[in-house]
Short mmCIF file of C-alpha atoms (C1' of nucleotides) in Angstrom, two decimals:
data_model
loop_
_atom_site.label_atom_id
_atom_site.label_comp_id
_atom_site.label_asym_id
_atom_site.label_seq_id
_atom_site.Cartn_x
_atom_site.Cartn_y
_atom_site.Cartn_z
CA MET A 79 -16.03 -22.03 -17.75
CA ASN A 80 -15.85 -20.93 -14.16
CA THR A 81 -12.19 -20.34 -13.47
CA THR A 82 -12.89 -16.63 -12.74
CA PHE A 83 -9.83 -15.31 -14.52
CA GLU A 84 -9.00 -11.78 -13.40
CA ILE A 85 -6.80 -9.28 -15.19
CA PRO A 86 -3.76 -8.73 -12.96
CA LYS A 87 -3.46 -5.31 -11.29
CA ALA A 88 -0.14 -4.52 -12.95
CA THR A 89 -1.62 -5.22 -16.38
CA GLU A 90 -4.73 -3.18 -15.59
CA ARG A 91 -2.61 -0.15 -14.70
CA ARG A 92 -0.66 -0.40 -17.92
CA MET A 93 -3.83 -0.80 -19.96
CA ILE A 94 -5.22 2.43 -18.49
CA LEU A 95 -2.08 4.23 -19.60
CA LEU A 96 -2.06 2.50 -22.98
CA MET A 97 -5.63 3.64 -23.54
CA ASN A 98 -4.56 7.24 -23.06
CA LEU A 99 -1.78 6.74 -25.54
CA LEU A 100 -4.12 5.16 -28.10
CA ASP A 101 -6.59 8.03 -27.72
CA SER A 102 -4.09 10.34 -29.36
CA TYR A 103 -2.74 7.79 -31.81
CA THR A 104 -3.75 8.37 -35.40
CA GLU A 105 -2.19 5.41 -37.24
CA ASP A 106 -4.42 2.52 -38.19
CA LYS A 107 -2.14 -0.15 -36.79
CA ILE A 108 0.34 -0.37 -33.94
CA THR A 109 2.89 -3.05 -33.03
CA SER A 110 4.13 -4.10 -29.60
CA VAL A 111 7.46 -2.53 -30.52
CA ASP A 112 5.78 0.79 -31.36
CA ILE A 113 4.10 0.76 -27.96
CA SER A 114 7.37 -0.18 -26.33
CA ARG A 115 9.11 2.79 -27.94
CA GLN A 116 6.49 5.22 -26.71
CA THR A 117 6.18 3.92 -23.18
CA GLY A 118 9.51 2.39 -22.27
CA TRP A 119 7.79 -0.92 -21.45
CA LYS A 120 9.38 -4.04 -22.91
CA ASP A 121 7.62 -5.24 -26.04
CA SER A 122 7.26 -8.64 -24.40
CA VAL A 123 5.32 -7.01 -21.55
CA VAL A 124 2.96 -5.44 -24.06
CA ARG A 125 2.31 -8.73 -25.86
CA HIS A 126 1.89 -10.58 -22.59
CA ASP A 127 -0.60 -7.99 -21.30
CA LEU A 128 -2.59 -8.09 -24.51
CA TRP A 129 -2.59 -11.86 -24.38
CA LEU A 130 -4.05 -11.73 -20.85
CA LEU A 131 -6.65 -9.25 -22.07
CA LYS A 132 -7.69 -11.61 -24.82
CA LYS A 133 -7.82 -14.52 -22.38
CA SER A 134 -10.11 -12.55 -20.12
CA ALA A 135 -12.37 -11.64 -23.04
CA VAL A 136 -12.61 -15.24 -24.16
CA GLU A 137 -13.32 -16.53 -20.67
CA SER A 138 -15.98 -13.95 -19.89
CA ALA A 139 -17.45 -14.78 -23.33
CA GLU A 140 -18.52 -11.15 -23.75
CA THR A 141 -17.07 -10.79 -27.18
CA THR A 142 -14.29 -12.78 -28.71
CA ILE A 143 -12.21 -9.77 -29.54
CA ASN A 144 -10.20 -10.29 -32.66
CA PHE A 145 -6.94 -8.45 -32.38
CA ASP A 146 -5.95 -9.71 -35.80
CA GLY A 147 -2.43 -9.24 -34.60
CA VAL A 148 -0.13 -11.84 -35.98
CA SER A 149 2.66 -10.46 -38.12
CA ASN A 150 0.71 -7.26 -38.72
CA GLY A 151 0.60 -5.42 -35.46
CA TYR A 152 -2.70 -4.65 -33.75
CA ARG A 153 -5.48 -2.56 -35.25
CA THR A 154 -5.78 0.46 -32.98
CA ALA A 155 -9.58 0.48 -33.11
CA ASP A 156 -9.68 -3.16 -31.99
CA LEU A 157 -7.27 -2.47 -29.18
CA ARG A 158 -9.27 0.45 -27.85
CA GLU A 159 -12.41 -1.64 -27.92
CA ALA A 160 -10.72 -4.57 -26.20
CA ILE A 161 -9.21 -2.46 -23.43
CA ASN A 162 -12.47 -0.65 -22.77
CA GLN A 163 -14.27 -3.97 -22.55
CA ALA A 164 -11.69 -5.50 -20.29
CA LEU A 165 -11.57 -2.56 -17.91
CA GLY A 166 -15.31 -2.07 -17.97
CA LEU A 167 -14.98 1.69 -18.27
CA GLU A 168 -16.94 4.13 -20.44
CA ILE A 169 -20.15 2.12 -20.11
CA GLN A 170 -21.70 4.42 -17.58
CA LYS A 171 -20.26 7.62 -16.14
CA LYS A 172 -19.38 7.26 -12.47
CA ASN A 173 -20.21 9.97 -9.95
CA CYS A 174 -17.41 11.48 -7.86
CA CYS A 175 -16.98 14.09 -5.17
CA ILE A 176 -14.15 16.24 -3.88
CA VAL A 177 -13.59 16.34 -0.15
CA GLY A 178 -11.58 19.32 1.07
CA LEU A 179 -11.65 22.59 -0.84
CA GLY A 180 -8.33 24.11 0.14
CA ARG A 181 -5.96 25.32 -2.54
CA LEU A 182 -5.51 21.90 -4.12
CA GLY A 183 -9.14 20.84 -3.84
CA ALA A 184 -10.34 24.16 -5.23
CA ALA A 185 -8.11 23.67 -8.27
CA LEU A 186 -10.07 20.51 -9.02
CA LEU A 187 -13.32 22.44 -9.33
CA ASP A 188 -12.28 23.11 -12.91
CA GLU A 189 -14.77 21.42 -15.22
CA LYS A 190 -11.95 20.50 -17.60
CA LEU A 191 -10.61 17.96 -15.11
CA THR A 192 -13.15 15.30 -15.97
CA GLU A 193 -13.92 16.18 -19.57
CA ASP A 194 -13.30 13.22 -21.91
CA SER A 195 -13.32 10.95 -18.89
CA PRO A 196 -15.87 8.45 -17.61
CA PHE A 197 -16.36 10.49 -14.44
CA VAL A 198 -18.66 13.32 -13.39
CA ILE A 199 -18.07 15.38 -10.29
CA LYS A 200 -21.36 15.79 -8.49
CA ALA A 201 -20.34 17.51 -5.27
CA GLY A 202 -17.62 19.23 -3.28
CA PHE A 203 -17.35 19.23 0.51
CA ASP A 204 -15.50 21.26 3.11
CA SER A 205 -15.80 21.67 6.88
CA ASN A 206 -15.28 25.39 6.41
CA VAL A 207 -18.72 26.76 5.53
CA ASN A 208 -17.13 29.96 4.30
CA ARG A 209 -15.27 28.22 1.49
CA VAL A 210 -18.38 26.36 0.46
CA GLU A 211 -20.16 29.67 0.02
CA ILE A 212 -17.39 31.66 -1.64
CA LEU A 213 -16.04 29.18 -4.18
CA ARG A 214 -17.63 28.91 -7.62
CA SER A 215 -18.07 25.67 -9.50
CA ASN A 216 -20.27 23.79 -11.95
CA PHE A 217 -21.51 21.43 -9.30
CA PRO A 218 -22.87 22.17 -5.83
CA LEU A 219 -20.63 22.58 -2.78
CA TYR A 220 -21.78 21.48 0.65
CA PRO A 221 -20.58 21.72 4.24
CA ALA A 222 -18.93 18.47 5.29
CA HIS A 223 -21.69 17.43 7.68
CA GLU A 224 -24.03 16.98 4.71
CA MET A 225 -21.76 14.35 3.13
CA ASN A 226 -23.81 11.35 4.08
CA TRP A 227 -27.09 12.25 2.43
CA VAL A 228 -25.55 13.96 -0.59
CA ILE A 229 -23.39 10.95 -1.42
CA LYS A 230 -26.33 8.60 -1.11
CA GLN A 231 -28.79 10.79 -2.99
CA GLU A 232 -26.39 11.59 -5.83
CA LYS A 233 -25.21 7.97 -6.02
CA ILE A 234 -21.58 9.02 -5.65
CA SER A 235 -19.22 6.05 -5.53
CA LEU A 236 -15.80 7.71 -5.75
CA ALA A 237 -14.07 10.48 -3.81
CA VAL A 238 -10.97 12.62 -4.20
CA LEU A 239 -9.58 13.44 -0.76
CA THR A 240 -7.76 16.79 -0.54
CA VAL A 241 -8.13 17.64 3.13
CA THR A 242 -5.43 18.39 5.70
CA ASP A 243 -3.56 15.48 7.25
CA LYS A 244 -5.37 15.76 10.54
CA ASP A 245 -8.79 15.45 8.86
CA ALA A 246 -7.82 12.63 6.52
CA GLN A 247 -8.93 9.62 8.53
CA VAL A 248 -12.00 11.34 9.98
CA MET A 249 -13.28 12.25 6.53
CA THR A 250 -12.40 8.82 5.20
CA ASP A 251 -14.49 7.22 7.92
CA ARG A 252 -17.42 9.43 6.95
CA LEU A 253 -16.99 8.59 3.28
CA ILE A 254 -17.01 4.90 4.11
CA ALA A 255 -20.08 5.30 6.28
CA ALA A 256 -21.79 6.97 3.31
CA GLY A 257 -20.93 3.97 1.13
CA ILE A 258 -18.06 5.25 -1.02
CA LEU A 259 -16.13 2.49 -2.85
CA GLY A 260 -12.98 4.20 -4.11
CA ILE A 261 -10.81 6.99 -2.73
CA VAL A 262 -8.09 8.96 -4.47
CA ASN A 263 -6.02 10.05 -1.49
CA MET A 264 -4.00 13.21 -2.07
CA THR A 265 -2.89 13.45 1.57
CA ARG A 266 0.33 12.02 2.99
CA CYS A 267 -1.60 9.75 5.36
CA VAL A 268 -2.17 6.05 5.12
CA LEU A 269 -5.92 5.59 5.16
CA LYS A 270 -7.42 2.71 7.06
CA VAL A 271 -10.32 1.34 5.01
CA PRO A 272 -12.30 -1.90 4.86
CA PRO A 273 -11.22 -4.39 2.17
CA GLU A 274 -14.02 -3.52 -0.26
CA VAL A 275 -12.88 0.11 -0.51
CA LYS A 276 -10.04 0.81 -2.92
CA VAL A 277 -7.52 3.55 -2.22
CA GLU A 278 -4.99 5.07 -4.57
CA ASN A 279 -2.34 7.26 -2.93
CA LEU A 280 -1.46 10.40 -4.86
CA SER A 281 0.39 12.57 -2.38
CA ILE A 282 2.86 14.84 -4.13
CA ILE A 283 5.29 14.91 -1.20
CA ASN A 284 5.27 11.13 -0.92
CA ALA A 285 5.78 10.87 -4.68
CA LEU A 286 8.76 13.23 -4.50
CA LYS A 287 10.25 11.01 -1.81
CA ILE A 288 9.85 8.00 -4.08
CA VAL A 289 11.45 9.56 -7.17
CA ASN A 290 14.12 11.28 -5.10
CA MET B 119 30.44 -7.40 2.47
CA ASN B 120 29.69 -6.68 -1.14
CA THR B 121 26.29 -8.18 -1.79
CA THR B 122 24.83 -4.69 -2.42
CA PHE B 123 21.59 -5.32 -0.61
CA GLU B 124 18.88 -2.88 -1.66
CA ILE B 125 15.66 -2.11 0.17
CA PRO B 126 12.83 -3.40 -2.04
CA LYS B 127 10.61 -0.79 -3.71
CA ALA B 128 7.46 -2.05 -2.02
CA THR B 129 9.07 -1.77 1.39
CA GLU B 130 10.41 1.69 0.59
CA ARG B 131 6.93 2.93 -0.27
CA ARG B 132 5.49 1.58 2.94
CA MET B 133 8.31 3.09 4.97
CA ILE B 134 7.57 6.52 3.52
CA LEU B 135 3.97 6.17 4.63
CA LEU B 136 4.96 4.74 8.01
CA MET B 137 7.23 7.73 8.57
CA ASN B 138 4.27 10.06 8.09
CA LEU B 139 2.30 8.03 10.59
CA LEU B 140 5.14 8.10 13.13
CA ASP B 141 5.48 11.86 12.75
CA SER B 142 2.11 12.30 14.41
CA TYR B 143 2.51 9.43 16.85
CA THR B 144 3.02 10.51 20.43
CA GLU B 145 3.49 7.20 22.26
CA ASP B 146 6.98 6.14 23.18
CA LYS B 147 6.66 2.63 21.78
CA ILE B 148 4.75 1.02 18.95
CA THR B 149 4.23 -2.64 18.03
CA SER B 150 3.82 -4.22 14.63
CA VAL B 151 0.19 -4.88 15.55
CA ASP B 152 -0.38 -1.21 16.40
CA ILE B 153 0.99 -0.26 13.00
CA SER B 154 -1.14 -2.91 11.38
CA ARG B 155 -4.26 -1.53 13.02
CA GLN B 156 -3.55 1.98 11.78
CA THR B 157 -2.56 1.12 8.24
CA GLY B 158 -4.38 -2.04 7.31
CA TRP B 159 -1.06 -3.75 6.47
CA LYS B 160 -0.54 -7.22 7.91
CA ASP B 161 1.60 -7.18 11.06
CA SER B 162 3.87 -9.73 9.41
CA VAL B 163 4.49 -7.27 6.56
CA VAL B 164 5.51 -4.64 9.06
CA ARG B 165 7.95 -6.95 10.84
CA HIS B 166 9.35 -8.21 7.57
CA ASP B 167 9.86 -4.65 6.29
CA LEU B 168 11.56 -3.60 9.49
CA TRP B 169 13.73 -6.66 9.34
CA LEU B 170 14.83 -5.72 5.82
CA LEU B 171 15.52 -2.20 7.04
CA LYS B 172 17.75 -3.53 9.77
CA LYS B 173 19.52 -5.82 7.31
CA SER B 174 20.25 -2.87 5.06
CA ALA B 175 21.57 -0.84 7.99
CA VAL B 176 23.85 -3.66 9.08
CA GLU B 177 25.15 -4.29 5.58
CA SER B 178 25.85 -0.64 4.80
CA ALA B 179 27.53 -0.51 8.23
CA GLU B 180 26.31 3.07 8.66
CA THR B 181 24.93 2.51 12.10
CA THR B 182 23.80 -0.70 13.62
CA ILE B 183 20.38 0.55 14.53
CA ASN B 184 19.07 -1.06 17.64
CA PHE B 185 15.33 -1.44 17.36
CA ASP B 186 15.28 -3.05 20.75
CA GLY B 187 12.11 -4.67 19.60
CA VAL B 188 11.73 -8.12 20.96
CA SER B 189 8.67 -8.57 23.14
CA ASN B 190 8.45 -4.83 23.74
CA GLY B 191 7.47 -3.25 20.50
CA TYR B 192 9.69 -0.73 18.75
CA ARG B 193 10.78 2.58 20.23
CA THR B 194 9.26 5.21 17.96
CA ALA B 195 12.35 7.42 18.09
CA ASP B 196 14.53 4.52 16.96
CA LEU B 197 12.15 3.68 14.15
CA ARG B 198 12.09 7.23 12.83
CA GLU B 199 15.85 7.33 12.89
CA ALA B 200 16.16 3.98 11.14
CA ILE B 201 13.67 4.83 8.40
CA ASN B 202 15.30 8.18 7.75
CA GLN B 203 18.68 6.51 7.50
CA ALA B 204 17.44 3.78 5.24
CA LEU B 205 15.63 6.13 2.88
CA GLY B 206 18.42 8.68 2.94
CA LEU B 207 15.96 11.53 3.25
CA GLU B 208 16.16 14.63 5.44
CA ILE B 209 19.92 14.86 5.11
CA GLN B 210 19.86 17.67 2.58
CA LYS B 211 16.84 19.47 1.17
CA LYS B 212 16.32 18.67 -2.51
CA ASN B 213 15.42 21.35 -5.03
CA CYS B 214 12.27 20.96 -7.12
CA CYS B 215 10.38 22.84 -9.79
CA ILE B 216 6.83 22.95 -11.09
CA VAL B 217 6.32 22.71 -14.82
CA GLY B 218 2.95 23.97 -16.03
CA LEU B 219 1.11 26.67 -14.12
CA GLY B 220 -2.49 25.98 -15.10
CA ARG B 221 -5.12 25.60 -12.42
CA LEU B 222 -3.50 22.53 -10.85
CA GLY B 223 0.08 23.79 -11.13
CA ALA B 224 -0.88 27.19 -9.73
CA ALA B 225 -2.40 25.48 -6.69
CA LEU B 226 1.03 24.05 -5.95
CA LEU B 227 2.56 27.52 -5.63
CA ASP B 228 1.32 27.45 -2.04
CA GLU B 229 4.32 27.53 0.27
CA LYS B 230 2.59 25.14 2.65
CA LEU B 231 2.98 22.30 0.14
CA THR B 232 6.59 21.60 0.99
CA GLU B 233 6.71 22.76 4.61
CA ASP B 234 7.93 20.00 6.95
CA SER B 235 9.23 18.15 3.90
CA PRO B 236 12.76 17.58 2.62
CA PHE B 237 11.99 19.54 -0.54
CA VAL B 238 12.21 23.17 -1.59
CA ILE B 239 10.53 24.51 -4.69
CA LYS B 240 12.97 26.75 -6.48
CA ALA B 241 11.14 27.58 -9.70
CA GLY B 242 7.92 27.39 -11.70
CA PHE B 243 7.71 27.25 -15.50
CA ASP B 244 5.01 27.82 -18.09
CA SER B 245 5.01 28.34 -21.85
CA ASN B 246 2.44 31.05 -21.37
CA VAL B 247 4.44 34.19 -20.50
CA ASN B 248 1.28 35.85 -19.25
CA ARG B 249 0.78 33.35 -16.45
CA VAL B 250 4.39 33.65 -15.42
CA GLU B 251 3.91 37.38 -14.98
CA ILE B 252 0.51 37.38 -13.32
CA LEU B 253 0.86 34.57 -10.78
CA ARG B 254 2.32 35.27 -7.34
CA SER B 255 4.56 32.89 -5.47
CA ASN B 256 7.43 32.63 -3.00
CA PHE B 257 9.82 31.44 -5.65
CA PRO B 258 10.49 32.85 -9.13
CA LEU B 259 8.44 31.86 -12.18
CA TYR B 260 10.01 31.65 -15.64
CA PRO B 261 8.89 31.15 -19.21
CA ALA B 262 9.43 27.54 -20.27
CA HIS B 263 12.28 28.29 -22.65
CA GLU B 264 14.45 29.27 -19.69
CA MET B 265 14.12 25.82 -18.11
CA ASN B 266 17.52 24.56 -19.07
CA TRP B 267 19.68 27.22 -17.43
CA VAL B 268 17.44 27.71 -14.40
CA ILE B 269 17.43 24.00 -13.56
CA LYS B 270 21.19 23.80 -13.88
CA GLN B 271 21.91 27.00 -11.99
CA GLU B 272 19.51 26.26 -9.14
CA LYS B 273 20.64 22.64 -8.97
CA ILE B 274 17.07 21.38 -9.34
CA SER B 275 16.88 17.60 -9.45
CA LEU B 276 13.12 16.96 -9.23
CA ALA B 277 10.11 18.22 -11.17
CA VAL B 278 6.35 18.15 -10.77
CA LEU B 279 4.74 18.02 -14.20
CA THR B 280 1.31 19.68 -14.42
CA VAL B 281 1.13 20.59 -18.10
CA THR B 282 -1.53 19.65 -20.66
CA ASP B 283 -1.36 16.18 -22.22
CA LYS B 284 -0.03 17.45 -25.51
CA ASP B 285 2.93 19.19 -23.84
CA ALA B 286 3.77 16.34 -21.48
CA GLN B 287 6.43 14.52 -23.49
CA VAL B 288 7.93 17.71 -24.95
CA MET B 289 8.44 19.20 -21.49
CA THR B 290 9.71 15.87 -20.17
CA ASP B 291 12.35 15.81 -22.89
CA ARG B 292 13.45 19.30 -21.92
CA LEU B 293 13.60 18.36 -18.24
CA ILE B 294 15.74 15.37 -19.09
CA ALA B 295 18.01 17.49 -21.27
CA ALA B 296 18.43 19.83 -18.29
CA GLY B 297 19.48 16.90 -16.11
CA ILE B 298 16.40 16.27 -13.96
CA LEU B 299 16.43 12.90 -12.13
CA GLY B 300 12.87 12.47 -10.87
CA ILE B 301 9.47 13.49 -12.24
CA VAL B 302 6.12 13.50 -10.50
CA ASN B 303 3.80 13.20 -13.47
CA MET B 304 0.32 14.59 -12.90
CA THR B 305 -0.72 14.15 -16.54
CA ARG B 306 -2.51 11.13 -17.96
CA CYS B 307 0.37 10.39 -20.32
CA VAL B 308 3.00 7.70 -20.09
CA LEU B 309 6.32 9.51 -20.13
CA LYS B 310 9.22 8.04 -22.03
CA VAL B 311 12.36 8.60 -19.98
CA PRO B 312 15.87 7.10 -19.83
CA PRO B 313 16.41 4.45 -17.14
CA GLU B 314 18.21 6.78 -14.71
CA VAL B 315 15.17 9.07 -14.48
CA LYS B 316 12.44 7.98 -12.07
CA VAL B 317 8.79 8.76 -12.75
CA GLU B 318 5.85 8.54 -10.41
CA ASN B 319 2.42 8.79 -12.05
CA LEU B 320 -0.11 10.85 -10.11
CA SER B 321 -2.90 11.53 -12.60
CA ILE B 322 -6.21 11.95 -10.84
CA ILE B 323 -8.23 10.60 -13.77
CA ASN B 324 -6.02 7.52 -14.05
CA ALA B 325 -6.28 7.01 -10.29
CA LEU B 326 -10.07 7.22 -10.48
CA LYS B 327 -10.00 4.55 -13.16
CA ILE B 328 -7.93 2.32 -10.90
CA VAL B 329 -10.14 2.66 -7.82
CA ASN B 330 -13.32 2.51 -9.88
"C1'" DA C 165 2.22 -14.28 27.50
"C1'" DT C 166 3.46 -11.21 24.15
"C1'" DT C 167 5.97 -9.63 20.40
"C1'" DT C 168 9.99 -9.63 17.39
"C1'" DG C 169 13.14 -12.10 14.10
"C1'" DT C 170 13.77 -15.22 10.41
"C1'" DG C 171 13.46 -17.88 6.40
"C1'" DA C 172 10.63 -20.94 3.83
"C1'" DA C 173 6.46 -21.28 1.10
"C1'" DC C 174 3.43 -19.07 -1.80
"C1'" DA C 175 1.55 -15.56 -5.03
"C1'" DG C 176 2.15 -12.12 -8.39
"C1'" DT C 177 5.03 -9.92 -12.07
"C1'" DT C 178 8.46 -9.62 -15.57
"C1'" DT C 179 11.51 -11.58 -18.74
"C1'" DC C 180 12.84 -14.89 -22.02
"C1'" DA C 181 12.80 -18.15 -25.83
"C1'" DC C 182 10.83 -19.70 -29.53
"C1'" DA C 183 6.86 -21.86 -32.21
"C1'" DG C 184 3.60 -20.44 -35.60
"C1'" DC C 185 1.44 -17.43 -38.68
"C1'" DG C 186 1.07 -14.11 -42.66
"C1'" DC D 119 11.40 -11.88 -42.37
"C1'" DG D 120 8.71 -9.58 -38.96
"C1'" DC D 121 5.46 -9.91 -35.51
"C1'" DT D 122 2.26 -12.11 -32.33
"C1'" DG D 123 1.04 -15.95 -29.08
"C1'" DT D 124 2.31 -18.85 -25.43
"C1'" DG D 125 4.15 -20.90 -21.42
"C1'" DA D 126 8.17 -21.69 -18.81
"C1'" DA D 127 11.79 -19.48 -15.99
"C1'" DA D 128 13.46 -15.89 -13.13
"C1'" DC D 129 12.41 -12.48 -10.14
"C1'" DT D 130 9.84 -9.68 -6.63
"C1'" DG D 131 6.66 -9.28 -3.07
"C1'" DT D 132 3.53 -11.29 0.58
"C1'" DT D 133 2.12 -14.57 3.88
"C1'" DC D 134 2.93 -18.00 7.18
"C1'" DA D 135 4.80 -20.62 11.00
"C1'" DC D 136 7.44 -20.81 14.69
"C1'" DA D 137 11.89 -20.22 17.37
"C1'" DA D 138 13.93 -16.81 20.46
"C1'" DA D 139 13.70 -13.16 23.76
"C1'" DT D 140 11.98 -10.98 27.86
#
DNA sequence: ATTTGTGAACAGTTTCACAGCG
DNA sequence: CGCTGTGAAACTGTTCACAAAT
C-alpha cells in the first residue's frame, strides 16, 4: 500500500477537459463511445484513463469510487465525483494573480473569467503605475514592486503572466522569490523555473506556429 | 530516400521556443549547455533535438545545414536558419482570423500581437452585430454568418477561437466547413475536429488546473 | 578539455485484443 | 450483444554513455 501510484500527465489533461464536457452533459449515463464521439479521443483511451483513475482512487483509499460501468456506461454523477477526487480540485479555491496589465492582461480583469472555476483572482500587477491607477477591476491592482508582500499576504499560489517578452524572466524570478507554485505563461518566452514550479505555456503566436 | 522522416512533435515545440530565445540572443555562438541553462531543458535533449533537425534536413535534401558544432558550440545564425527551414515557417505569412470578440477576443485586435510573427490577422467575427460595428481594429470585422465567404476569399487558414463555451463547437464546425486548417482554442471545451485540422488548447482556466 | 553526434536503454503514452460482466 | 476492465504490444519521447572532433 505504498506504491505511490500517480495519475499520468496525459490522462490528467484529458480528465480536465472531460470534466468540462460533463459539466454541460445532461444525460444520466455516458459510455466511452459517447465520450469518444464528442472529443475525438479513441474510446479505448477513455476506458484506459478511467481505469487509471479508479486505480488511483483504490490505492489512495480515499473512496472506492464505484463507476458501475460494465455494460451500462458510466453514471455521469459518479464520473464527475471521481474526476474531482482524482484531480483534487474544487476542494478549496486557489488564489491567483495577473502579472502584466497590457491589453491582454487587462482583458483578464473580467470577473467572468474565473466564475464557475476553483480559482479566485486576488491581485493584478504592472510595472506601469499609471495602468494600475487607471484600470478598474473587482480585485486590487498594485505596482509590480509590491508583488512580494501581496503574494505572501494574500496566499497567492498561481500566476498568469501577460507581460512583454523582455520582462518575462524578470517577473518570473520575482514570482518565484515570492513563493508562487504555478505559472500560466502567455508570453513567447521559455521561462526558467526551479523544478517545484509548474509552467504551462499559452502563447498565442507559439500556438499558431504549432497548428500551422 | 523515401523513409519520410518527420520531426517529432515534442522536438517541434521546443524548436519554436528555442527560436524565440535565439531571436534575442546576441552572441555569435551558443552551446547545448548554454541553451540548457536558459530553458531548463537537459543539454542532451537539446543535442538530440538538433541532431533530429539535421537528420530531417539531410533527408529532405533541401540544404545540408552545417551546424559546425563539434567542440565549438553552434553558430546562432546557422541554428536560426536550420530551425526556420525545418519548421517551414517565415516563408510566407499565413492568414488568420479571430472568432469571438468578447473581452478576450477584443484584446487580440491589437496590431502588436502579430508583429514580428509569420502571421497576419485578416478578419474578426462575432455573432453580435453590435460589437462588430463598435470595435476598432486594423482589419475588418464581420458578423459571424459571413465567415464562410470571408475565410475563403481572404485565404485564411488559421483561427483563434475566443467565443463562449456554448458557441465553441458550433463556430468550430463553421470554421471547418469554411476550410480552416488550424485552430487555437481559448475556450475550455474539447473541440471535435476532423483529423486534418490541428487544434491547440489555450484555455487559461484549464491551464490553471494543470499547474495547480 | 570541451562539446557535439549517435544510438541504445529507459520511461511514458497510445493502441489493441479480448476476457468477463450484465 | 454491448460495454467495461485489463494488461500486453507498439509507439513516442527522454535520458544516458561514450566515441569522435578540434
